[in-house]
Short mmCIF file of C-alpha atoms and ligand atoms in Angstrom, two decimals:
data_model
loop_
_atom_site.label_atom_id
_atom_site.label_comp_id
_atom_site.label_asym_id
_atom_site.label_seq_id
_atom_site.Cartn_x
_atom_site.Cartn_y
_atom_site.Cartn_z
CA UNK A 1 25.73 -0.95 -35.44
CA UNK A 2 22.85 -3.45 -35.35
CA UNK A 3 22.09 -4.96 -31.85
CA UNK A 4 21.40 -8.71 -31.52
CA UNK A 5 18.46 -7.62 -29.07
CA UNK A 6 16.90 -4.42 -27.93
CA UNK A 7 15.10 -4.36 -24.74
CA UNK A 8 12.52 -1.51 -24.09
CA UNK A 9 12.11 -0.59 -20.36
CA UNK A 10 14.76 -1.16 -17.75
CA UNK A 11 12.45 -2.67 -14.98
CA UNK A 12 12.88 -5.97 -13.69
CA UNK A 13 12.06 -7.91 -16.85
CA UNK A 14 13.96 -5.72 -19.19
CA UNK A 15 17.00 -5.67 -17.00
CA UNK A 16 17.06 -9.35 -16.29
CA UNK A 17 16.63 -10.37 -19.95
CA UNK A 18 19.44 -7.84 -20.97
CA UNK A 19 21.91 -9.28 -18.11
CA UNK A 20 21.26 -12.94 -19.09
CA UNK A 21 21.64 -12.22 -23.00
CA UNK A 22 24.76 -10.29 -22.30
CA UNK A 23 26.14 -13.11 -20.25
CA UNK A 24 25.64 -15.39 -23.30
CA UNK A 25 27.73 -13.07 -25.43
CA UNK A 26 24.94 -11.15 -27.38
CA UNK A 27 25.35 -7.43 -28.03
CA UNK A 28 22.34 -5.77 -26.29
CA UNK A 29 20.85 -2.48 -25.85
CA UNK A 30 18.68 -1.44 -22.96
CA UNK A 31 16.59 1.48 -23.27
CA UNK A 32 14.69 3.34 -20.24
CA UNK A 33 12.63 6.49 -20.38
CA UNK A 34 13.38 7.69 -16.83
CA UNK A 35 16.58 8.92 -15.39
CA UNK A 36 17.73 6.37 -12.67
CA UNK A 37 17.57 6.17 -9.67
CA UNK A 38 14.01 6.83 -9.56
CA UNK A 39 10.98 5.85 -7.20
CA UNK A 40 8.56 3.78 -8.87
CA UNK A 41 4.91 2.58 -7.98
CA UNK A 42 5.05 -0.80 -6.31
CA UNK A 43 4.31 -2.35 -3.11
CA UNK A 44 8.02 -3.25 -2.90
CA UNK A 45 7.43 -6.74 -1.40
CA UNK A 46 9.71 -9.34 -2.84
CA UNK A 47 8.33 -13.02 -2.44
CA UNK A 48 11.09 -15.72 -1.84
CA UNK A 49 11.10 -16.91 -5.46
CA UNK A 50 13.23 -13.75 -6.38
CA UNK A 51 16.21 -15.01 -4.49
CA UNK A 52 17.46 -17.61 -7.00
CA UNK A 53 16.77 -15.03 -9.90
CA UNK A 54 18.81 -12.52 -8.04
CA UNK A 55 21.80 -14.88 -7.33
CA UNK A 56 21.79 -15.82 -11.02
CA UNK A 57 21.78 -12.04 -12.09
CA UNK A 58 24.56 -11.29 -9.66
CA UNK A 59 22.88 -8.98 -7.32
CA UNK A 60 21.84 -11.04 -4.29
CA UNK A 61 24.93 -10.07 -2.18
CA UNK A 62 24.18 -6.52 -2.91
CA UNK A 63 20.49 -6.94 -1.87
CA UNK A 64 21.27 -8.09 1.50
CA UNK A 65 24.02 -5.40 1.78
CA UNK A 66 21.67 -2.73 1.33
CA UNK A 67 19.45 -4.10 4.04
CA UNK A 68 16.39 -5.53 2.33
CA UNK A 69 13.95 -6.00 5.34
CA UNK A 70 13.01 -9.64 6.03
CA UNK A 71 9.26 -10.29 6.15
CA UNK A 72 8.02 -13.47 7.83
CA UNK A 73 4.45 -12.88 8.64
CA UNK A 74 1.03 -11.67 6.89
CA UNK A 75 -1.86 -9.79 8.41
CA UNK A 76 -5.06 -9.42 6.48
CA UNK A 77 -7.94 -7.19 7.48
CA UNK A 78 -11.22 -5.93 6.09
CA UNK A 79 -13.48 -2.98 6.76
CA UNK A 80 -16.02 -5.17 8.32
CA UNK A 81 -13.59 -6.09 11.05
CA UNK A 82 -12.36 -9.62 9.83
CA UNK A 83 -8.83 -10.48 10.22
CA UNK A 84 -6.22 -13.27 9.43
CA UNK A 85 -2.76 -13.66 10.60
CA UNK A 86 -0.44 -16.19 9.08
CA UNK A 87 3.39 -17.11 8.98
CA UNK A 88 4.53 -16.69 5.36
CA UNK A 89 5.88 -19.99 3.90
CA UNK A 90 9.30 -18.42 3.47
CA UNK A 91 11.08 -15.14 4.22
CA UNK A 92 10.14 -12.26 1.97
CA UNK A 93 11.96 -9.19 1.58
CA UNK A 94 11.13 -5.42 1.51
CA UNK A 95 13.37 -3.35 -0.77
CA UNK A 96 12.58 -0.11 -2.58
CA UNK A 97 12.37 0.00 -6.25
CA UNK A 98 14.68 3.04 -6.00
CA UNK A 99 17.44 0.64 -5.03
CA UNK A 100 16.47 -2.43 -6.87
CA UNK A 101 16.02 -0.98 -10.35
CA UNK A 102 19.28 1.02 -10.06
CA UNK A 103 21.11 -2.22 -9.02
CA UNK A 104 20.00 -4.10 -11.97
CA UNK A 105 20.54 -1.27 -14.28
CA UNK A 106 24.18 -1.10 -13.04
CA UNK A 107 24.66 -4.76 -13.03
CA UNK A 108 23.59 -4.72 -16.82
CA UNK A 109 26.16 -1.93 -17.38
CA UNK A 110 28.93 -3.90 -15.66
CA UNK A 111 28.14 -6.91 -18.16
CA UNK A 112 28.67 -4.36 -21.14
CA UNK A 113 24.92 -4.06 -22.05
CA UNK A 114 24.70 -0.73 -23.76
CA UNK A 115 22.30 0.87 -21.16
CA UNK A 116 20.60 4.27 -22.00
CA UNK A 117 18.26 5.87 -19.39
CA UNK A 118 16.43 9.12 -20.22
CA UNK A 119 15.74 7.57 -23.59
CA UNK A 120 11.82 7.33 -24.48
CA UNK A 121 11.00 4.82 -27.11
CA UNK A 122 8.22 6.34 -29.42
CA UNK A 123 7.71 3.64 -31.90
CA UNK A 124 9.00 0.41 -33.36
CA UNK A 125 8.82 -0.89 -36.78
CA UNK A 126 10.04 -4.03 -38.42
CA UNK A 127 9.69 -7.82 -37.94
CA UNK A 128 11.56 -10.98 -36.87
CA UNK A 129 12.72 -11.81 -40.50
CA UNK A 130 14.12 -8.45 -41.47
CA UNK A 131 15.05 -6.98 -37.99
CA UNK A 132 13.58 -3.80 -36.27
CA UNK A 133 14.27 -0.17 -36.13
CA UNK A 134 13.40 1.41 -32.64
CA UNK A 135 12.72 5.12 -32.74
CA UNK A 136 13.44 7.09 -29.55
CA UNK A 137 13.82 10.52 -28.07
CA UNK A 138 17.63 10.05 -28.87
CA UNK A 139 17.31 8.85 -32.46
CA UNK A 140 16.89 5.48 -34.12
CA UNK A 141 18.48 2.10 -33.17
CA UNK A 142 18.48 -1.11 -34.91
CA UNK A 143 18.26 -4.64 -33.64
CA UNK A 144 17.38 -8.22 -34.83
CA UNK A 145 14.98 -8.63 -32.07
CA UNK A 146 13.18 -6.44 -29.61
CA UNK A 147 11.91 -7.23 -26.19
CA UNK A 148 9.05 -5.30 -24.97
CA UNK A 149 9.55 -4.70 -21.31
CA UNK A 150 7.91 -1.47 -20.76
CA UNK A 151 5.64 -2.39 -17.75
CA UNK A 152 1.93 -2.37 -17.30
CA UNK A 153 0.91 0.82 -19.27
CA UNK A 154 3.05 2.99 -21.52
CA UNK A 155 2.19 5.57 -24.20
CA UNK A 156 4.16 2.88 -26.35
CA UNK A 157 1.10 0.76 -25.99
CA UNK A 158 -1.03 3.45 -27.67
CA UNK A 159 1.75 3.95 -30.47
CA UNK A 160 1.53 0.32 -31.31
CA UNK A 161 -2.32 0.33 -31.09
CA UNK A 162 -2.40 -2.71 -28.73
CA UNK A 163 -6.03 -4.25 -28.13
CA UNK A 164 -5.88 -3.83 -24.33
CA UNK A 165 -5.26 -0.08 -24.44
CA UNK A 166 -8.53 0.55 -26.35
CA UNK A 167 -10.62 -0.46 -23.20
CA UNK A 168 -10.79 1.77 -20.41
CA UNK A 169 -10.06 0.37 -16.68
CA UNK A 170 -11.22 1.91 -13.42
CA UNK A 171 -8.25 0.92 -11.16
CA UNK A 172 -5.77 3.60 -10.04
CA UNK A 173 -2.94 3.06 -7.49
CA UNK A 174 -0.49 5.20 -5.51
CA UNK A 175 2.44 4.55 -3.17
CA UNK A 176 4.62 6.41 -1.04
CA UNK A 177 6.80 6.05 1.93
CA UNK A 178 5.71 6.97 5.47
CA UNK A 179 7.22 6.65 9.12
CA UNK A 180 5.50 6.60 12.45
CA UNK A 181 4.29 2.83 12.71
CA UNK A 182 6.15 -0.20 13.62
CA UNK A 183 4.71 -3.36 11.62
CA UNK A 184 8.25 -5.12 12.06
CA UNK A 185 8.22 -8.28 10.08
CA UNK A 186 4.80 -8.29 8.69
CA UNK A 187 3.05 -7.59 5.35
CA UNK A 188 -0.26 -6.09 5.97
CA UNK A 189 -3.01 -6.15 3.48
CA UNK A 190 -6.18 -3.97 4.31
CA UNK A 191 -9.30 -4.12 2.33
CA UNK A 192 -11.67 -1.19 1.99
CA UNK A 193 -14.76 -0.46 -0.09
CA UNK A 194 -13.59 -0.56 -3.87
CA UNK A 195 -9.85 -1.26 -3.08
CA UNK A 196 -7.05 -2.42 -0.76
CA UNK A 197 -3.80 -1.07 0.68
CA UNK A 198 -0.65 -2.85 1.55
CA UNK A 199 2.14 -1.87 4.19
CA UNK A 200 5.42 -3.19 4.45
CA UNK A 201 8.81 -2.09 5.89
CA UNK A 202 11.60 -1.37 3.40
CA UNK A 203 15.46 -1.09 3.89
CA UNK A 204 15.40 2.43 4.91
CA UNK A 205 13.13 1.43 7.89
CA UNK A 206 10.36 3.32 6.32
CA UNK A 207 7.00 1.85 5.52
CA UNK A 208 5.81 1.42 1.87
CA UNK A 209 2.26 2.29 1.71
CA UNK A 210 0.66 1.27 -1.48
CA UNK A 211 -2.95 1.11 -2.55
CA UNK A 212 -5.09 0.19 -5.36
CA UNK A 213 -8.73 1.40 -5.74
CA UNK A 214 -11.58 2.07 -8.21
CA UNK A 215 -11.22 5.60 -9.49
CA UNK A 216 -14.38 6.64 -7.58
CA UNK A 217 -12.39 6.45 -4.41
CA UNK A 218 -10.02 9.31 -5.64
CA UNK A 219 -12.84 11.81 -6.14
CA UNK A 220 -13.48 11.58 -2.16
CA UNK A 221 -11.65 13.81 0.31
CA UNK A 222 -8.08 13.40 1.22
CA UNK A 223 -5.98 13.53 4.33
CA UNK A 224 -4.19 16.74 3.36
CA UNK A 225 -0.73 15.97 5.02
CA UNK A 226 -0.63 12.22 3.96
CA UNK A 227 -2.26 12.68 0.33
CA UNK A 228 -4.26 9.52 1.03
CA UNK A 229 -8.18 9.34 0.41
CA UNK A 230 -10.12 9.34 3.61
CA UNK A 231 -12.27 6.09 2.25
CA UNK A 232 -9.19 4.10 2.90
CA UNK A 233 -9.78 4.66 6.72
CA UNK A 234 -13.12 2.82 6.41
CA UNK A 235 -11.11 0.16 7.39
CA UNK A 236 -10.54 0.59 11.31
CA UNK A 237 -6.97 -0.94 11.36
CA UNK A 238 -5.89 1.22 8.46
CA UNK A 239 -7.63 4.30 9.86
CA UNK A 240 -5.51 3.76 13.22
CA UNK A 241 -2.23 3.41 10.89
CA UNK A 242 -3.06 6.64 9.19
CA UNK A 243 -3.66 8.33 12.38
CA UNK A 244 0.30 7.70 13.50
CA UNK A 245 1.73 8.00 10.06
CA UNK A 246 3.86 10.85 8.65
CA UNK A 247 4.48 11.00 4.96
CA UNK A 248 8.33 10.87 3.95
CA UNK A 249 7.97 11.00 0.24
CA UNK A 250 7.83 14.42 -1.26
CA UNK A 251 5.32 13.24 -3.81
CA UNK A 252 3.40 9.88 -4.33
CA UNK A 253 4.05 7.79 -7.28
CA UNK A 254 0.54 7.04 -9.15
CA UNK A 255 -0.88 5.45 -12.19
CA UNK A 256 -4.42 5.14 -13.60
CA UNK A 257 -5.98 2.86 -15.97
CA UNK A 258 -4.35 -0.21 -14.24
CA UNK A 259 -5.50 -3.46 -16.20
CA UNK A 260 -5.42 -7.11 -15.42
CA UNK A 261 -6.73 -7.88 -18.98
CA UNK A 262 -4.95 -10.71 -20.97
CA UNK A 263 -2.46 -9.21 -23.46
CA UNK A 264 -0.56 -10.67 -26.20
CA UNK A 265 2.88 -12.22 -25.93
CA UNK A 266 3.85 -10.82 -29.40
CA UNK A 267 2.60 -7.67 -31.14
CA UNK A 268 4.02 -6.82 -34.41
CA UNK A 269 6.70 -9.36 -33.83
CA UNK A 270 7.82 -7.61 -30.76
CA UNK A 271 8.18 -10.17 -27.85
CA UNK A 272 6.54 -8.98 -24.53
CA UNK A 273 7.78 -10.03 -21.12
CA UNK A 274 7.03 -8.89 -17.77
CA UNK A 275 4.00 -6.66 -17.11
CA UNK A 276 3.82 -5.86 -20.84
CA UNK A 277 2.72 -9.40 -21.39
CA UNK A 278 0.31 -9.62 -18.45
CA UNK A 279 0.06 -8.34 -14.90
CA UNK A 280 -1.04 -10.33 -11.91
CA UNK A 281 -3.07 -8.47 -9.45
CA UNK A 282 -1.00 -6.56 -6.80
CA UNK A 283 -2.17 -8.38 -3.82
CA UNK A 284 -0.48 -11.52 -4.73
CA UNK A 285 2.76 -9.66 -4.06
CA UNK A 286 4.34 -11.56 -6.84
CA UNK A 287 4.52 -9.37 -10.04
CA UNK A 288 8.34 -8.78 -9.72
CA UNK A 289 9.09 -12.36 -9.35
CA UNK A 290 6.75 -13.11 -12.35
CA UNK A 291 8.61 -10.25 -14.38
CA UNK A 292 11.90 -11.81 -13.52
CA UNK A 293 10.75 -15.43 -14.21
CA UNK A 294 9.26 -14.33 -17.83
CA UNK A 295 12.78 -13.01 -18.57
CA UNK A 296 14.23 -16.47 -17.81
CA UNK A 297 11.71 -18.19 -19.80
CA UNK A 298 12.18 -16.24 -22.95
CA UNK A 299 15.95 -15.96 -22.87
CA UNK A 300 16.79 -19.46 -24.08
CA UNK A 301 14.29 -19.12 -26.91
CA UNK A 302 15.63 -15.80 -27.88
CA UNK A 303 19.18 -17.42 -27.79
CA UNK A 304 18.24 -20.25 -30.11
CA UNK A 305 16.36 -17.75 -32.47
CA UNK A 306 19.48 -15.50 -32.63
CA UNK A 307 21.75 -18.42 -33.36
CA UNK A 308 19.25 -19.60 -36.25
CA UNK A 309 18.44 -22.66 -34.39
CA UNK A 310 14.75 -21.67 -34.07
CA UNK A 311 12.81 -20.07 -36.89
CA UNK A 312 10.94 -17.01 -36.13
CA UNK A 313 7.51 -18.91 -36.09
CA UNK A 314 8.90 -21.66 -33.68
CA UNK A 315 10.33 -19.15 -31.48
CA UNK A 316 6.95 -17.47 -31.01
CA UNK A 317 5.10 -20.69 -30.52
CA UNK A 318 7.59 -22.02 -27.89
CA UNK A 319 7.58 -18.87 -25.99
CA UNK A 320 3.84 -18.54 -26.21
CA UNK A 321 3.24 -21.90 -24.82
CA UNK A 322 5.82 -21.82 -22.09
CA UNK A 323 4.51 -18.42 -20.86
CA UNK A 324 0.89 -19.77 -20.76
CA UNK A 325 1.87 -22.91 -19.01
CA UNK A 326 3.47 -20.95 -16.17
CA UNK A 327 1.36 -17.89 -15.78
CA UNK A 328 -2.15 -18.24 -17.21
CA UNK A 329 -3.71 -19.85 -14.27
CA UNK A 330 -2.12 -17.63 -11.60
CA UNK A 331 -3.12 -14.44 -13.56
CA UNK A 332 -6.80 -15.74 -13.44
CA UNK A 333 -6.83 -16.79 -9.76
CA UNK A 334 -5.27 -13.31 -9.07
CA UNK A 335 -8.01 -11.57 -10.80
CA UNK A 336 -10.59 -13.41 -8.98
CA UNK A 337 -8.92 -12.85 -5.55
CA UNK A 338 -8.76 -9.01 -6.60
CA UNK A 339 -12.29 -8.83 -7.20
CA UNK A 340 -13.30 -10.36 -4.17
CA UNK A 341 -11.15 -8.30 -1.82
CA UNK A 342 -12.22 -5.02 -3.01
CA UNK A 343 -16.04 -5.79 -2.14
CA UNK A 344 -16.54 -5.63 1.50
CA UNK A 345 -19.14 -8.75 1.90
CA UNK A 346 -16.92 -11.04 -0.05
CA UNK A 347 -13.76 -9.77 1.50
CA UNK A 348 -15.24 -10.47 4.87
CA UNK A 349 -16.23 -13.75 3.87
CA UNK A 350 -12.86 -14.68 2.40
CA UNK A 351 -10.93 -13.45 5.31
CA UNK A 352 -13.21 -15.18 7.94
CA UNK A 353 -12.87 -18.50 5.72
CA UNK A 354 -9.07 -18.20 5.92
CA UNK A 355 -9.28 -17.41 9.88
CA UNK A 356 -11.50 -20.76 10.12
CA UNK A 357 -9.26 -22.79 7.82
CA UNK A 358 -5.87 -21.36 7.86
CA UNK A 359 -4.77 -24.06 5.21
CA UNK A 360 -7.06 -22.29 2.76
CA UNK A 361 -5.04 -18.93 3.26
CA UNK A 362 -1.85 -20.90 2.76
CA UNK A 363 -3.06 -22.63 -0.24
CA UNK A 364 -4.01 -19.29 -1.87
CA UNK A 365 -0.63 -17.77 -1.02
CA UNK A 366 0.84 -20.92 -2.70
CA UNK A 367 -1.31 -20.97 -5.82
CA UNK A 368 -0.72 -17.27 -6.73
CA UNK A 369 3.01 -17.88 -7.07
CA UNK A 370 5.86 -19.99 -8.58
CA UNK A 371 7.67 -22.37 -6.88
CA UNK A 372 11.33 -21.36 -5.55
CA UNK A 373 13.94 -23.06 -7.50
CA UNK A 374 11.84 -24.06 -10.56
C1 FAD B 1 -0.21 -1.07 -6.93
C2 FAD B 1 0.74 -2.16 -7.29
C3 FAD B 1 1.55 -2.78 -6.29
C4 FAD B 1 2.31 -3.68 -6.66
N1 FAD B 1 3.02 -4.29 -5.67
C5 FAD B 1 3.96 -5.29 -5.91
C6 FAD B 1 4.67 -5.93 -4.85
O1 FAD B 1 4.40 -5.63 -3.59
N2 FAD B 1 5.38 -7.07 -5.16
C7 FAD B 1 5.63 -7.48 -6.34
O2 FAD B 1 6.13 -8.43 -6.62
N3 FAD B 1 4.86 -6.76 -7.36
C8 FAD B 1 4.04 -5.72 -7.18
N4 FAD B 1 3.46 -5.16 -8.22
C9 FAD B 1 3.89 -5.48 -9.55
C10 FAD B 1 5.18 -5.01 -10.04
O3 FAD B 1 5.37 -3.74 -9.87
C11 FAD B 1 5.21 -5.36 -11.45
O4 FAD B 1 4.65 -6.71 -11.89
C12 FAD B 1 6.88 -5.43 -11.93
O5 FAD B 1 7.29 -3.91 -11.86
C13 FAD B 1 6.80 -5.72 -13.37
O6 FAD B 1 8.19 -5.31 -13.86
P1 FAD B 1 8.32 -5.21 -15.44
O7 FAD B 1 9.86 -5.13 -15.83
O8 FAD B 1 7.32 -5.83 -16.27
O9 FAD B 1 7.80 -3.56 -15.62
P2 FAD B 1 8.51 -2.09 -14.67
O10 FAD B 1 9.09 -2.59 -13.59
O11 FAD B 1 7.16 -1.35 -14.78
O12 FAD B 1 9.21 -1.67 -15.89
C14 FAD B 1 8.87 -1.01 -17.09
C15 FAD B 1 10.12 0.08 -17.28
O13 FAD B 1 9.72 0.40 -18.75
C16 FAD B 1 10.05 1.89 -18.91
N5 FAD B 1 9.18 2.17 -20.05
C17 FAD B 1 7.70 2.40 -20.29
N6 FAD B 1 7.50 3.04 -21.42
C18 FAD B 1 8.93 3.21 -21.95
C19 FAD B 1 9.21 3.52 -23.24
N7 FAD B 1 8.42 4.11 -24.19
N8 FAD B 1 10.57 3.86 -23.56
C20 FAD B 1 11.31 3.57 -22.57
N9 FAD B 1 11.11 2.91 -21.52
C21 FAD B 1 9.89 2.78 -21.01
C22 FAD B 1 9.35 2.48 -17.45
O14 FAD B 1 9.86 3.67 -17.19
C23 FAD B 1 10.02 1.24 -16.27
O15 FAD B 1 11.26 1.35 -15.98
C24 FAD B 1 2.47 -4.00 -7.93
C25 FAD B 1 2.01 -3.39 -8.95
C26 FAD B 1 0.87 -2.53 -8.60
C27 FAD B 1 0.14 -1.84 -9.71
#
């Protein structure tokens, strides 16, 4: 059977696109390399913009039922001792990817998406005129259109010979769940030389600890029981947190070569969404909302293409224009803030400025994210 659309990757963007297309009556295949449920690398901080998307996808009630933790305030610190506290413009949520991705995957199943986890895509050939063959660890599938939703970095990027994968990136990231500190309804963001670390509570009451750093940090000594590089403790607040924390996760999730480089929206006619099209710096805490939003943007164009109301060329142009309009400036601003926050003198200056001019901090929070209900 030939599917109308095949989505590669069942993270936020892949599940969201699959659900929306299934609701419109298309035959959709969703392929995921992992076996769900699974812990994933992420700060697990959901900004307010996701609420409407969750409602539309039909999982909002379940998100609240599993006890997503409300977050109302932010606390930023630097290794030099600068700090800034602020109320968030609206309530954010702490929810593990273990729960969230499973919820989305099951919702897609309910809507008759053909959901296949444990299925790794190895290569894709074809084009929008003739259709595609997707080669996986479980055999070949054919579809009229392919959505690339395989995240920040995948062996598939190399198989497809994408441009960004040719360049090395020094950024590595890790996450794990911990107990021992009570940070209540605060998202904490602590800068240290060459990186930063976020702490926020999730639905289990545990604290998600997620940090991104230059790879040189990983060559330094590690707290044995926590698995965290000691150089993170050059930030005194973070040092105090680690002193009191215990690791709950048996292992940490990690990823190297994280890039914020611009990527293409189409590669060999495969339509890229979520991080596969471009990733915002993690300190903006908005990657998941953007992944969901990119699926919302692409679905109407996909639908028009499948119904022969848009040519392949027009489909590509319309999506690229809409994507750039919505995300390009935010991605650039996110990169700039990331580069400042990993350099102690700039991080001190930035956080001190936010302390002096609280409206600046609020402006930055607003400028790096979309508007709810847009
Ligand atoms: C350190 C760090 C912290 C972050 N913290 C936050 C945060 O607190 N809040 C926030 O909103 N965002 C955060 N983000 C960003 C957020 O995690 C991503 O933007 C979001 O997960 C993107 O969703 P996605 O659907 O594009 O990709 P993903 O959620 O990564 O999903 C991609 C899926 O594709 C699958 N896949 C990959 N290759 C293949 C293949 N060949 N075949 C089949 N399946 C495949 C993967 O297994 C995965 O399930 C953070 C990112 C980083 C790096």
